[in-house]
């Protein structure tokens, strides 16, 4: 994956995560950073570093003002689950990948929720299922847009 596309996509993902659009958006929006990490892992031939993903999760915790480590640990768990199936999922069309994406986003969301529950009391609410469902529904569109962005991104000229 091209570095410029990756940096731009992460900036947009962090921006979309922190939009102040009210409590309904805060509860229902998909985790754009997790979606981007899934895309990056599936489209790249390189294995992503768990430490790098953990650092991205810590930045996401800071951006969201969340409990330190909740997103970091849940993103690493999501990536570890993906690497167990990556050879099967990578070759599927994006509309078939969305079922795996839903499962992985749900695991990520529930592990972050469990991290919060371990630290203190927290209530279960059904919006924990809707964010991953919306993320999975957006998966084919996201993969198409990022593939097009990579295809049309200017190449570096080598001397």
GROMACS .gro file of C-alpha atoms in nm:
model
  159
    1UNK     CA    1   0.000   0.000   0.000
    2UNK     CA    2   0.130   0.344  -0.085
    3UNK     CA    3   0.244   0.549   0.214
    4UNK     CA    4   0.070   0.869   0.100
    5UNK     CA    5  -0.263   0.692   0.061
    6UNK     CA    6  -0.220   0.529   0.400
    7UNK     CA    7  -0.140   0.855   0.580
    8UNK     CA    8  -0.429   1.036   0.414
    9UNK     CA    9  -0.668   0.752   0.493
   10UNK     CA   10  -0.566   0.741   0.861
   11UNK     CA   11  -0.605   1.118   0.895
   12UNK     CA   12  -0.956   1.093   0.748
   13UNK     CA   13  -1.037   0.792   0.968
   14UNK     CA   14  -0.929   0.971   1.286
   15UNK     CA   15  -1.128   1.276   1.175
   16UNK     CA   16  -1.438   1.063   1.112
   17UNK     CA   17  -1.396   0.897   1.452
   18UNK     CA   18  -1.389   1.228   1.636
   19UNK     CA   19  -1.670   1.416   1.460
   20UNK     CA   20  -1.894   1.582   1.720
   21UNK     CA   21  -2.227   1.485   1.563
   22UNK     CA   22  -2.410   1.398   1.881
   23UNK     CA   23  -2.461   1.093   2.098
   24UNK     CA   24  -2.640   0.890   1.828
   25UNK     CA   25  -2.343   0.917   1.590
   26UNK     CA   26  -2.104   0.842   1.876
   27UNK     CA   27  -2.287   0.516   1.947
   28UNK     CA   28  -2.368   0.402   1.594
   29UNK     CA   29  -2.075   0.497   1.374
   30UNK     CA   30  -1.848   0.221   1.250
   31UNK     CA   31  -1.488   0.211   1.365
   32UNK     CA   32  -1.320   0.367   1.061
   33UNK     CA   33  -0.970   0.307   1.197
   34UNK     CA   34  -1.043  -0.065   1.238
   35UNK     CA   35  -1.188  -0.079   0.886
   36UNK     CA   36  -0.876   0.085   0.749
   37UNK     CA   37  -0.650  -0.158   0.935
   38UNK     CA   38  -0.850  -0.450   0.794
   39UNK     CA   39  -0.819  -0.308   0.443
   40UNK     CA   40  -0.448  -0.249   0.490
   41UNK     CA   41  -0.390  -0.604   0.616
   42UNK     CA   42  -0.592  -0.762   0.335
   43UNK     CA   43  -0.450  -0.553   0.051
   44UNK     CA   44  -0.087  -0.557   0.159
   45UNK     CA   45   0.142  -0.851   0.100
   46UNK     CA   46   0.340  -0.757   0.412
   47UNK     CA   47   0.250  -0.870   0.762
   48UNK     CA   48   0.151  -0.575   0.977
   49UNK     CA   49   0.331  -0.519   1.304
   50UNK     CA   50   0.125  -0.579   1.616
   51UNK     CA   51   0.326  -0.307   1.786
   52UNK     CA   52   0.244  -0.059   1.508
   53UNK     CA   53  -0.125  -0.142   1.529
   54UNK     CA   54  -0.108  -0.108   1.908
   55UNK     CA   55   0.042   0.241   1.865
   56UNK     CA   56  -0.235   0.334   1.619
   57UNK     CA   57  -0.485   0.212   1.880
   58UNK     CA   58  -0.322   0.430   2.147
   59UNK     CA   59  -0.351   0.731   1.916
   60UNK     CA   60  -0.717   0.642   1.864
   61UNK     CA   61  -0.762   0.625   2.242
   62UNK     CA   62  -0.614   0.974   2.270
   63UNK     CA   63  -0.826   1.112   1.984
   64UNK     CA   64  -1.146   0.970   2.133
   65UNK     CA   65  -1.056   1.048   2.493
   66UNK     CA   66  -1.112   0.682   2.566
   67UNK     CA   67  -0.972   0.456   2.836
   68UNK     CA   68  -0.600   0.411   2.751
   69UNK     CA   69  -0.538   0.075   2.592
   70UNK     CA   70  -0.895  -0.020   2.510
   71UNK     CA   71  -0.874   0.047   2.137
   72UNK     CA   72  -0.509  -0.059   2.121
   73UNK     CA   73  -0.573  -0.404   2.266
   74UNK     CA   74  -0.893  -0.457   2.070
   75UNK     CA   75  -0.725  -0.365   1.738
   76UNK     CA   76  -0.440  -0.607   1.805
   77UNK     CA   77  -0.691  -0.881   1.890
   78UNK     CA   78  -0.886  -0.807   1.571
   79UNK     CA   79  -0.568  -0.827   1.363
   80UNK     CA   80  -0.463  -1.155   1.528
   81UNK     CA   81  -0.804  -1.305   1.445
   82UNK     CA   82  -0.774  -1.185   1.086
   83UNK     CA   83  -0.430  -1.340   1.045
   84UNK     CA   84  -0.582  -1.676   1.139
   85UNK     CA   85  -0.804  -1.658   0.828
   86UNK     CA   86  -0.617  -1.422   0.598
   87UNK     CA   87  -0.535  -1.681   0.332
   88UNK     CA   88  -0.906  -1.762   0.296
   89UNK     CA   89  -1.044  -1.410   0.321
   90UNK     CA   90  -0.791  -1.228   0.102
   91UNK     CA   91  -0.908  -1.392  -0.220
   92UNK     CA   92  -1.280  -1.341  -0.169
   93UNK     CA   93  -1.465  -1.056  -0.339
   94UNK     CA   94  -1.536  -0.762  -0.110
   95UNK     CA   95  -1.906  -0.838  -0.083
   96UNK     CA   96  -1.819  -1.183   0.059
   97UNK     CA   97  -1.548  -1.040   0.283
   98UNK     CA   98  -1.807  -0.828   0.461
   99UNK     CA   99  -1.922  -1.127   0.667
  100UNK     CA  100  -1.569  -1.176   0.803
  101UNK     CA  101  -1.537  -0.801   0.848
  102UNK     CA  102  -1.856  -0.797   1.056
  103UNK     CA  103  -1.723  -1.076   1.278
  104UNK     CA  104  -1.386  -0.903   1.321
  105UNK     CA  105  -1.542  -0.562   1.394
  106UNK     CA  106  -1.777  -0.724   1.643
  107UNK     CA  107  -1.485  -0.896   1.817
  108UNK     CA  108  -1.299  -0.563   1.825
  109UNK     CA  109  -1.601  -0.378   1.964
  110UNK     CA  110  -1.676  -0.640   2.228
  111UNK     CA  111  -1.315  -0.662   2.342
  112UNK     CA  112  -1.303  -0.283   2.388
  113UNK     CA  113  -1.632  -0.307   2.578
  114UNK     CA  114  -1.490  -0.582   2.800
  115UNK     CA  115  -1.183  -0.368   2.868
  116UNK     CA  116  -1.416  -0.093   2.993
  117UNK     CA  117  -1.621  -0.343   3.194
  118UNK     CA  118  -1.306  -0.478   3.358
  119UNK     CA  119  -1.208  -0.132   3.477
  120UNK     CA  120  -1.550  -0.026   3.601
  121UNK     CA  121  -1.924  -0.073   3.564
  122UNK     CA  122  -2.060  -0.031   3.213
  123UNK     CA  123  -2.396  -0.106   3.061
  124UNK     CA  124  -2.462  -0.324   2.761
  125UNK     CA  125  -2.653  -0.156   2.481
  126UNK     CA  126  -2.763  -0.281   2.141
  127UNK     CA  127  -2.566  -0.013   1.957
  128UNK     CA  128  -2.259  -0.229   2.018
  129UNK     CA  129  -2.393  -0.453   1.740
  130UNK     CA  130  -2.501  -0.176   1.503
  131UNK     CA  131  -2.157  -0.014   1.462
  132UNK     CA  132  -1.996  -0.336   1.333
  133UNK     CA  133  -2.299  -0.403   1.111
  134UNK     CA  134  -2.272  -0.056   0.956
  135UNK     CA  135  -1.898  -0.102   0.913
  136UNK     CA  136  -1.950  -0.433   0.735
  137UNK     CA  137  -2.217  -0.276   0.513
  138UNK     CA  138  -1.970  -0.001   0.417
  139UNK     CA  139  -1.688  -0.248   0.347
  140UNK     CA  140  -1.746  -0.294  -0.031
  141UNK     CA  141  -1.768   0.082  -0.083
  142UNK     CA  142  -1.457   0.146   0.129
  143UNK     CA  143  -1.251  -0.114  -0.056
  144UNK     CA  144  -1.360   0.027  -0.391
  145UNK     CA  145  -1.273   0.385  -0.292
  146UNK     CA  146  -0.934   0.295  -0.145
  147UNK     CA  147  -0.848   0.076  -0.445
  148UNK     CA  148  -0.933   0.365  -0.679
  149UNK     CA  149  -0.736   0.611  -0.466
  150UNK     CA  150  -0.430   0.384  -0.476
  151UNK     CA  151  -0.464   0.334  -0.850
  152UNK     CA  152  -0.478   0.707  -0.924
  153UNK     CA  153  -0.231   0.826  -0.659
  154UNK     CA  154   0.075   0.982  -0.830
  155UNK     CA  155   0.377   0.755  -0.836
  156UNK     CA  156   0.717   0.864  -0.708
  157UNK     CA  157   0.964   0.927  -0.981
  158UNK     CA  158   1.287   0.741  -0.923
  159UNK     CA  159   1.608   0.901  -1.056
   0.00000   0.00000   0.00000
